[in-house]
Coordinates of C-alpha atoms in Angstrom, one line a residue:
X1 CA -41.8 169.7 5.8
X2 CA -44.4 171.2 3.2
X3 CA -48.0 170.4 4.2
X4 CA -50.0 172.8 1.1
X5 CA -49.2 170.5 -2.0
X6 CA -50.9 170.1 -5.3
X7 CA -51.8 166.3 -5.5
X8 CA -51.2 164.1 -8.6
X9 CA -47.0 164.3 -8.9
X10 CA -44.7 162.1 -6.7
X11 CA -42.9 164.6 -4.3
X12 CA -39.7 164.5 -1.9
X13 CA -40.2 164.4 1.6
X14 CA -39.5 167.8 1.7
X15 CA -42.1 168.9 -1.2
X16 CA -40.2 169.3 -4.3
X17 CA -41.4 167.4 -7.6
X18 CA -40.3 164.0 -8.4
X19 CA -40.2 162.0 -11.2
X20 CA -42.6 159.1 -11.6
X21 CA -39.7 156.4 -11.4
X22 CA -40.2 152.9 -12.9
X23 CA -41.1 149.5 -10.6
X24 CA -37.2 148.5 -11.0
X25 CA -35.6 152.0 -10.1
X26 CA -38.3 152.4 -7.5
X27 CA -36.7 148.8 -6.1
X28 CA -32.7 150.1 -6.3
X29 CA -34.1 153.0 -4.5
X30 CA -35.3 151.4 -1.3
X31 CA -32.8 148.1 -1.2
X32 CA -29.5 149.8 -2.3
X33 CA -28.7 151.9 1.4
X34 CA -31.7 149.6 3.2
X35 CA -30.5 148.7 6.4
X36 CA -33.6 146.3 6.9
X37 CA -36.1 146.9 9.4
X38 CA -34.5 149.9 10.4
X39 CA -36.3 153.1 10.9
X40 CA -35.2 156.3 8.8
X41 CA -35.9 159.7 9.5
X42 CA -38.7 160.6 7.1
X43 CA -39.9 156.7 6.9
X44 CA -39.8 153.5 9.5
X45 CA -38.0 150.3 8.4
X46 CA -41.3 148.1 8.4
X47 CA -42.9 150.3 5.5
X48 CA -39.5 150.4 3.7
X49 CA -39.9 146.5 4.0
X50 CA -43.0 146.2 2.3
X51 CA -42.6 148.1 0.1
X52 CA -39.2 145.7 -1.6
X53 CA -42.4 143.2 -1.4
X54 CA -44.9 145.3 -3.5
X55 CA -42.3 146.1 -5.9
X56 CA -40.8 142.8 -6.6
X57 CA -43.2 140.8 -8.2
X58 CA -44.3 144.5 -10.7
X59 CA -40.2 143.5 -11.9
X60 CA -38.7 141.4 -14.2
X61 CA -37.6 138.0 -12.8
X62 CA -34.1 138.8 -14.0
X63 CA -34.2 142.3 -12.6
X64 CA -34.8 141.7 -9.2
X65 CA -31.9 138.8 -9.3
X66 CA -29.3 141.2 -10.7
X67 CA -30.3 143.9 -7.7
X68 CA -29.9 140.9 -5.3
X69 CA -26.5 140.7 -6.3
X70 CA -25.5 143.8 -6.7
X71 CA -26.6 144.4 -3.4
X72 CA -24.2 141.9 -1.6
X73 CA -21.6 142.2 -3.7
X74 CA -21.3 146.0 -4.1
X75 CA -23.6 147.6 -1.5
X76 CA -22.3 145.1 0.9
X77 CA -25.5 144.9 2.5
X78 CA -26.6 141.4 3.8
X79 CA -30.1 141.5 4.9
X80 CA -32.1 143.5 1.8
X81 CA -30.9 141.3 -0.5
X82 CA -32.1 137.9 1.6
X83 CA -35.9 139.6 1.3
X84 CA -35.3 139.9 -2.3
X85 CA -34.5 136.2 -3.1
X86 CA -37.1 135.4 -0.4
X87 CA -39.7 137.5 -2.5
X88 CA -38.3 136.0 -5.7
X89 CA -39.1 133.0 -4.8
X90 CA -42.9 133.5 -5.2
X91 CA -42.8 135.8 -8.0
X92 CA -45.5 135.0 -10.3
X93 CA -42.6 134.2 -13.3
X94 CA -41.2 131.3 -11.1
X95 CA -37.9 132.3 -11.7
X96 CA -34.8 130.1 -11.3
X97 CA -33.3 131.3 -8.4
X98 CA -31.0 128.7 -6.9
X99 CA -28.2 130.2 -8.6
X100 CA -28.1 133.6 -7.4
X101 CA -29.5 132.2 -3.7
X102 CA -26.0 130.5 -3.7
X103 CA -24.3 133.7 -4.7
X104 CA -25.7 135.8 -2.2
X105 CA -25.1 134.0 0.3
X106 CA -21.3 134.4 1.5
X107 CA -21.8 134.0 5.7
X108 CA -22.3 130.7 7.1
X109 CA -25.2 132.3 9.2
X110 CA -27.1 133.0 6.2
X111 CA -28.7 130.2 5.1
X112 CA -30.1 129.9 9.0
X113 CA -31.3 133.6 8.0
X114 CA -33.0 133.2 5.1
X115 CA -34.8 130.3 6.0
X116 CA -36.3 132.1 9.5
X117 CA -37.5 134.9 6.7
X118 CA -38.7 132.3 4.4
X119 CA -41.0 131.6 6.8
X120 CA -41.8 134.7 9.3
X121 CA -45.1 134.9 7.7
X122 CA -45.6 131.0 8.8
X123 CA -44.0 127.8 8.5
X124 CA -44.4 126.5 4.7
X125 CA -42.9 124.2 2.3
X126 CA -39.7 125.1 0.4
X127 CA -39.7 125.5 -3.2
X128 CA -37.2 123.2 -4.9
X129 CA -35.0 126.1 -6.4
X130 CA -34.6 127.0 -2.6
X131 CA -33.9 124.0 -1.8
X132 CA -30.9 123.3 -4.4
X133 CA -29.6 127.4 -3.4
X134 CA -29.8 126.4 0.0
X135 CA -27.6 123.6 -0.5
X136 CA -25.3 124.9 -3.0
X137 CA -24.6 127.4 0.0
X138 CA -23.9 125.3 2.5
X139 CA -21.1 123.7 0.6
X140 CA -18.9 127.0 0.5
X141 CA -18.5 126.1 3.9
X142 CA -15.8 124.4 6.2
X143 CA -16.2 123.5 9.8
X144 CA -14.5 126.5 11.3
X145 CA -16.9 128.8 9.1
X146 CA -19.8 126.5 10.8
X147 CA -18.9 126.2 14.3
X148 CA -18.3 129.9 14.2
X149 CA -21.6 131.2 13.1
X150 CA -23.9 127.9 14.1
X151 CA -25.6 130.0 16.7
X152 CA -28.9 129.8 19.0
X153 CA -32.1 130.8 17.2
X154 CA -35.3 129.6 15.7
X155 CA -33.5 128.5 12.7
X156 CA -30.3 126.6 13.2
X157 CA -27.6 125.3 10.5
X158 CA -28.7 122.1 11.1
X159 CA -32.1 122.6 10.4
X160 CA -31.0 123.5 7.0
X161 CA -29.2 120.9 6.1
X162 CA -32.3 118.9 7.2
X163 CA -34.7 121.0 5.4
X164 CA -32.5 121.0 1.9
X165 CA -31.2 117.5 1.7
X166 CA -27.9 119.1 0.9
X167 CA -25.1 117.1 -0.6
X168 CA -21.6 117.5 0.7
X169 CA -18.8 118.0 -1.8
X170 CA -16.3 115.6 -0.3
X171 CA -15.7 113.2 3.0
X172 CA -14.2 115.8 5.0
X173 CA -17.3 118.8 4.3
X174 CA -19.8 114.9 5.0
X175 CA -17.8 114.3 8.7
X176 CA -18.1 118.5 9.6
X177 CA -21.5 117.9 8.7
X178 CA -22.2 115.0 10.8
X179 CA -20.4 116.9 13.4
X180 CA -22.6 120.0 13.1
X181 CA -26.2 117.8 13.5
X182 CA -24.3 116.2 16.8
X183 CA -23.4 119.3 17.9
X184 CA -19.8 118.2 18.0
X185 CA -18.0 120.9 16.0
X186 CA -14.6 122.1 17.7
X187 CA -15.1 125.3 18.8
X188 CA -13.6 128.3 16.6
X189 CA -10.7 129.8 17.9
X190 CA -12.3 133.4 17.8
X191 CA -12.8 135.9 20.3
X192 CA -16.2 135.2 20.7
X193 CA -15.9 131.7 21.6
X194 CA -12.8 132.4 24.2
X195 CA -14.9 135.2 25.9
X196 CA -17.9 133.7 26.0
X197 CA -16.4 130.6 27.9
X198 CA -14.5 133.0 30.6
X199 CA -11.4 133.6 29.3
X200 CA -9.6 136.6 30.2
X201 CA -10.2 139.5 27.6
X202 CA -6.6 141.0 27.9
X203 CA -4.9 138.0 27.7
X204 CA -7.6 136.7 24.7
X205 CA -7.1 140.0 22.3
X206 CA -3.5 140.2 23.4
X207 CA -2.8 136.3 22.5
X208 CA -5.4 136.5 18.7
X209 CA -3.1 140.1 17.7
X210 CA 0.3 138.8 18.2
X211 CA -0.6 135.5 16.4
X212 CA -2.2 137.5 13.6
X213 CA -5.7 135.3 14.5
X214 CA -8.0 138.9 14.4
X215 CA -9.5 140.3 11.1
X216 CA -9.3 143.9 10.4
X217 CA -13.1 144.8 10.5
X218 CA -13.1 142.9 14.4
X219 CA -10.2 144.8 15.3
X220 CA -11.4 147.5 14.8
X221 CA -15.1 146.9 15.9
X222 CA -13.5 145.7 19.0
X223 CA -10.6 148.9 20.1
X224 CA -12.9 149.4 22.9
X225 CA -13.2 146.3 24.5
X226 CA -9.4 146.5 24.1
X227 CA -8.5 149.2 25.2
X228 CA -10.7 148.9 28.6
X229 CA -9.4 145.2 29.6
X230 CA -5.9 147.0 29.5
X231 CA -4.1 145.3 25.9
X232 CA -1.2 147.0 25.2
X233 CA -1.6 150.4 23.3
X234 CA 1.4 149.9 20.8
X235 CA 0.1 146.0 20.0
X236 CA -3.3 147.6 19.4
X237 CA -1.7 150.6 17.1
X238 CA 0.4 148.0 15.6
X239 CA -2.1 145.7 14.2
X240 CA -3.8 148.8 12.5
X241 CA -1.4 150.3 10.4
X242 CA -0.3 147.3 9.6
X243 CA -3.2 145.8 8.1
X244 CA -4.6 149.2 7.2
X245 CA -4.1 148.1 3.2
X246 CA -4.9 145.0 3.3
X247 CA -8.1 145.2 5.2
X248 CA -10.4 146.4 3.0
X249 CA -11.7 148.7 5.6
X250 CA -14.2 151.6 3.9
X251 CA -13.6 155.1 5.8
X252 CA -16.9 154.9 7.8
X253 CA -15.3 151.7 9.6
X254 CA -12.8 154.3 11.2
X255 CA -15.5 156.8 11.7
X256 CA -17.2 154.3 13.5
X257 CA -14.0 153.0 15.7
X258 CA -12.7 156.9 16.4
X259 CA -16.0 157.5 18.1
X260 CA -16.0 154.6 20.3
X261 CA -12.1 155.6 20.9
X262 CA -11.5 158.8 20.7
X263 CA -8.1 158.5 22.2
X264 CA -6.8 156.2 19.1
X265 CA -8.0 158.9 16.4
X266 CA -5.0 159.7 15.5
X267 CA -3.9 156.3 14.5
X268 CA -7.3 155.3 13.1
X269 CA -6.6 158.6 11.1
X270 CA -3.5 157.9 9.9
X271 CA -4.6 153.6 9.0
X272 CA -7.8 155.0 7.3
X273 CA -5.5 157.3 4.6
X274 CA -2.9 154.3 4.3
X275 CA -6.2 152.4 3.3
X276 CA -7.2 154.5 0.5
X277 CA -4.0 155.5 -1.0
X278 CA -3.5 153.0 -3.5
X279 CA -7.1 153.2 -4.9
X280 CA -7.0 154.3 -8.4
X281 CA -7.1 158.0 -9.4
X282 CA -9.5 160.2 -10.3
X283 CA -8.6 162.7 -13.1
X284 CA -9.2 166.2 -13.2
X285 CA -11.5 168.7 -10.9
X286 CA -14.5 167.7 -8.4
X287 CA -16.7 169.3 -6.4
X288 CA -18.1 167.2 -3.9
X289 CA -21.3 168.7 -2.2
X290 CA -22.4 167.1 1.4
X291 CA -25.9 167.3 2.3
X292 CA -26.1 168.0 6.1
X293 CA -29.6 168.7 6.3
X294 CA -31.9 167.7 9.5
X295 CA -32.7 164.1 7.9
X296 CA -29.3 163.2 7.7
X297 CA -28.5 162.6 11.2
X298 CA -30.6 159.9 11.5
X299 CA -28.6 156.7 12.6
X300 CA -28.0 153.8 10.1
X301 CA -29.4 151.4 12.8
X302 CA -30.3 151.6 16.4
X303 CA -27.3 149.9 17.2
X304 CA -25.0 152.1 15.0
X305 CA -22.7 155.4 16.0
X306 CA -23.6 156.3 12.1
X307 CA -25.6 158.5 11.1
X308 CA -26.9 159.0 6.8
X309 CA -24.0 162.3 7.6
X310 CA -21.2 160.0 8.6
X311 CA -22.2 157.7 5.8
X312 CA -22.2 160.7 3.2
X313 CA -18.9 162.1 5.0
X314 CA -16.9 159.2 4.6
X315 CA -18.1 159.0 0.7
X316 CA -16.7 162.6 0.8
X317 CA -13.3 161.5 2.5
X318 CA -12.5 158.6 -0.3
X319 CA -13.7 160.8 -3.0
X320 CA -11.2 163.8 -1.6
X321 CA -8.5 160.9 -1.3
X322 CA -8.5 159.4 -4.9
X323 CA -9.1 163.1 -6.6
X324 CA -6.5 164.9 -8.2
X325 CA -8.3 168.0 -7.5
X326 CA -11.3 168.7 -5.3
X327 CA -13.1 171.4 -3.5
X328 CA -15.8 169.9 -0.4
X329 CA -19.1 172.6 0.0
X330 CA -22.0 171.4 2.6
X331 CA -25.9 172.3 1.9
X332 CA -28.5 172.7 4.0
X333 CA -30.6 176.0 3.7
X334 CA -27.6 177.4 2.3
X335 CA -24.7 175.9 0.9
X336 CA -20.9 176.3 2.7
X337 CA -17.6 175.6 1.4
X338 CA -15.5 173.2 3.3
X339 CA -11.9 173.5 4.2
X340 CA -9.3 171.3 2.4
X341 CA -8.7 168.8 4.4
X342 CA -8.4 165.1 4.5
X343 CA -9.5 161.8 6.8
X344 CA -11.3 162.6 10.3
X345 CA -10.7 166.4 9.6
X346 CA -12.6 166.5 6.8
X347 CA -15.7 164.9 8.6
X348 CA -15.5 166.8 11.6
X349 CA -15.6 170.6 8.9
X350 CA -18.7 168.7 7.5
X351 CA -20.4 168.0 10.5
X352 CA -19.6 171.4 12.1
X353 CA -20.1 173.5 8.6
X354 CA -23.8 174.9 9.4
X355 CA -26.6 174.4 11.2
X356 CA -29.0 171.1 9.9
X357 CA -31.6 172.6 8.7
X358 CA -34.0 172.2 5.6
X359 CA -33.2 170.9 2.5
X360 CA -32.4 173.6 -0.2
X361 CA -30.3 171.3 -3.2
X362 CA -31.4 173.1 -6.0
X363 CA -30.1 176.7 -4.6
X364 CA -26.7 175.1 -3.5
X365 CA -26.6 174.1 -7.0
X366 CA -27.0 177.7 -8.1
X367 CA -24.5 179.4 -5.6
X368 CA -21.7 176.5 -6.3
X369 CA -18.6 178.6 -7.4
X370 CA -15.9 177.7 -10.1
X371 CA -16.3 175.2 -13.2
X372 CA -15.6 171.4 -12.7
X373 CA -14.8 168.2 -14.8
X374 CA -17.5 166.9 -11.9
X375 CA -19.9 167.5 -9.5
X376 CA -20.8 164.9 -7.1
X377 CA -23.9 165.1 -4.6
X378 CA -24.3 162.9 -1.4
X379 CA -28.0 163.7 0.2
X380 CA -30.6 161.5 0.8
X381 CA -32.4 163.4 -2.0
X382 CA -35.1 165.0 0.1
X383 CA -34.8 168.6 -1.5
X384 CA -37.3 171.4 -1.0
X385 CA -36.6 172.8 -4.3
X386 CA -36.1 171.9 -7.5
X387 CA -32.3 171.2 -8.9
X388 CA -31.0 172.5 -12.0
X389 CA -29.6 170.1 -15.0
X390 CA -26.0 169.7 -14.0
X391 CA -23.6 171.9 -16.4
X392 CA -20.9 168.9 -16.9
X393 CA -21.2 165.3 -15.5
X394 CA -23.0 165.2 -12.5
X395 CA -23.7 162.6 -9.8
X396 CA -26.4 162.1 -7.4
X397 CA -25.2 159.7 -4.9
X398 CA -28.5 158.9 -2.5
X399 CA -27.6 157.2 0.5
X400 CA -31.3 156.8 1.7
X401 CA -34.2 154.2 0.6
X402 CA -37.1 156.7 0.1
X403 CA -39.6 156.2 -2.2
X404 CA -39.1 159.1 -4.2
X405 CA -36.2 161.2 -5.0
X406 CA -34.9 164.1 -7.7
X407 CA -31.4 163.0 -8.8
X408 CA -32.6 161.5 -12.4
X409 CA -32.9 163.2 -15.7
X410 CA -29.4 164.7 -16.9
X411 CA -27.8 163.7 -12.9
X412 CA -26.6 160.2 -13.0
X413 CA -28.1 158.3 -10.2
X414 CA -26.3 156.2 -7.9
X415 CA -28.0 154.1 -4.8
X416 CA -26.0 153.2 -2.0
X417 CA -22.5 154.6 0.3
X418 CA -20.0 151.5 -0.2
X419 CA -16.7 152.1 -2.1
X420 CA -18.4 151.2 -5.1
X421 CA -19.6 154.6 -5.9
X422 CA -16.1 156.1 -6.2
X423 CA -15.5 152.7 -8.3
X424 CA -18.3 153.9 -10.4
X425 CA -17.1 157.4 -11.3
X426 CA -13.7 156.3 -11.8
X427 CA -14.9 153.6 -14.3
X428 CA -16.9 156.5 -15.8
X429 CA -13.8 158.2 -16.5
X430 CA -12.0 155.7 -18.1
X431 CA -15.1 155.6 -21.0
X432 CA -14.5 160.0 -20.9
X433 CA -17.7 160.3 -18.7

């Protein structure tokens, strides 16, 4: 890090020159790739945090709201956007916000969550809008969604149904409901609920994957447990090429299961491609470029195997899988091509292409060989240098939530690592870029 600045422009991290960004591109900054409260490399979560506060209320009502969504719905994230409705709910415009509360809320945990944020400054009154989101929420769900996630906290479901004088939709949602305030729910049959009340784990995952009763994202967050109580191998391979397509599974999902089984790479390997090969095409030639500098192997959350790099090199595996064309180059202090390959072989040549060193964008930019219909940047935007204007349509994906960043001007921006940034360039070849 540079230490011998001239004051008075915002700067990178790393010391290069930023753009003064406005309050609502400041805000997509730090919520798009927030995992809340989580530290980062160059920043800890709690200042992250406060800073979504400060910004909020210096945006427009309607701003904020749209972020909120886009948040869930395309970043996927869950948390950042329940501080945004939280802060929207005291911004000085006193927006109508019962609407998109309802929206973003999709897990029957949530409305328990939001409420224990609502009031982690202190217990206060509700604002009627919260009240009427609240309550549109809890009527997306039945009673296995609620006995599922009704779980022990300082907020519980039944403390919002209290708190919101929510109205059921019919008799049946009005008995579940009577049966979640009497704590009478039938348990879910989940794997969860089985294990937490003895039962065997081999015979549990065994008996949920041959009657089809385990989702795709718990299979695979659960191989280990699997594989160590002894289910059978081929039951285990079985259920994940054959809901490879269907599950909806984004390539750090089987970055995250290879490295908590190694021995099932191969398979994860092979269900990760089947999962991205009937995504839409993208025309022509890219270049995608991999930052793999020092702040990148920071981990997503303390409880993650990801790192910002895994994140960045499984946006680099879906980009490689729906190109017609593409060429993969690391940077660091220097920037390395990549060797064509595809899936887990492609993220282990971007983890092992160089050293993680410094920062040095803009003379990776410089050195890239060969002409392009694209160039597409993952980093977490933290360059030591400045970058040149892109020659072509270029794309700075950041997959951090720093304050400031150089991937504006002639580069168009992009926040966040979900599949909608390959959905993004791909609609922005349909209007000819």
């Amino acid at each position: 890090m540079k230490f011998n600045l001239s004051s008075g422009k915002p700067r990178t991290h790393e010391g290069a020159v930023a753009p003064a960004l406005a309050p609502a591109v400041q805000l997509a900054r730090s919520v798009m790739a927030c995992m809340l409260w989580e530290d980062t490399f160059y920043e800890d979560g709690v200042s992250i945090a406060e800073r979504i506060k400060e910004l909020t209320p210096l945006c427009a009502a309607e701003q904020v709201a749209e972020l909120a969504v886009k948040a869930r719905e395309e970043g996927k994230l869950r948390h950042a956007p329940l501080l945004l409705l939280r802060e929207l709910a005291r911004h000085p415009a006193r927006p109508k916000i019962a609407g998109t509360l309802a929206r973003i809320i999709q897990r029957a945990d949530e409305p328990a969550e939001f409420l224990a944020l609502y009031w982690s400054e202190g217990k206060q009154p509700l604002s009627r809008q919260v009240k009427l989101g609240l309550g549109k929420a809890m009527q997306k769900f039945d009673a296995y969604q609620l006995a599922k996630y009704d779980r022990p906290g300082a907020v519980r479901l039944r403390d919002v149904l209290f708190m919101v004088h929510a109205k059921p939709k019919n008799e049946e949602q009005a008995a579940s409901w009577k049966e979640l305030v009497a704590g009478t729910l039938s348990p879910p049959d989940t794997w969860e609920v089985a294990l937490s009340n003895g039962a065997d784990k081999r015979e549990t995952f065994t008996r949920l994957l041959r009657e089809k009763k385990l989702g795709y994202l718990a299979l695979l967050r659960n191989l280990r447990n699997m594989m160590e109580s002894g289910v059978a191998e081929n039951l285990i391979t079985d259920a994940l090429l054959q809901g490879a397509e269907r599950g909806q599974a984004l390539p750090f999902r089987f970055i995250a299961a290879a490295r908590a089984v190694p021995s099932l790479e191969p398979i994860l390997d092979e269900a990760m491609q089947q999962a991205t090969k009937n995504l839409e095409r993208l025309p022509g030639k890219t270049a995608v470029i991999v930052d793999v500098s020092g702040s990148m192997e920071v981990r997503l959350a303390k409880k993650s195997d990801l790192t910002r790099m895994d994140a960045a090199a499984a946006l680099a595996v879906l980009l490689v899988a729906v190109a017609e064309q593409s060429r993969v180059f690391t940077f660091s202090d220097k920037l390395v091509e990549v060797p064509s390959r595809q899936g887990m072989a492609l993220v282990d040549a971007i983890h092992f292409s160089q050293a993680h060193g410094i920062t040095l964008l803009g003379e990776a930019l410089a050195a890239l060989p060969g002409s392009y219909d694209r160039v597409v940047v993952v980093t977490d935007e933290q360059s030591a240098d400045a970058i040149p204007t892109p020659s072509g349509k270029g794309y700075m994906i950041n997959v951090a939530s720093y304050k400031n960043g150089i991937g504006y001007g002639q580069w168009t921006h992009v926040d966040g690592f979900s599949e909608s940034v390959a959905q993004y360039i791909q609609a922005q070849c349909c209007l000819n870029e």
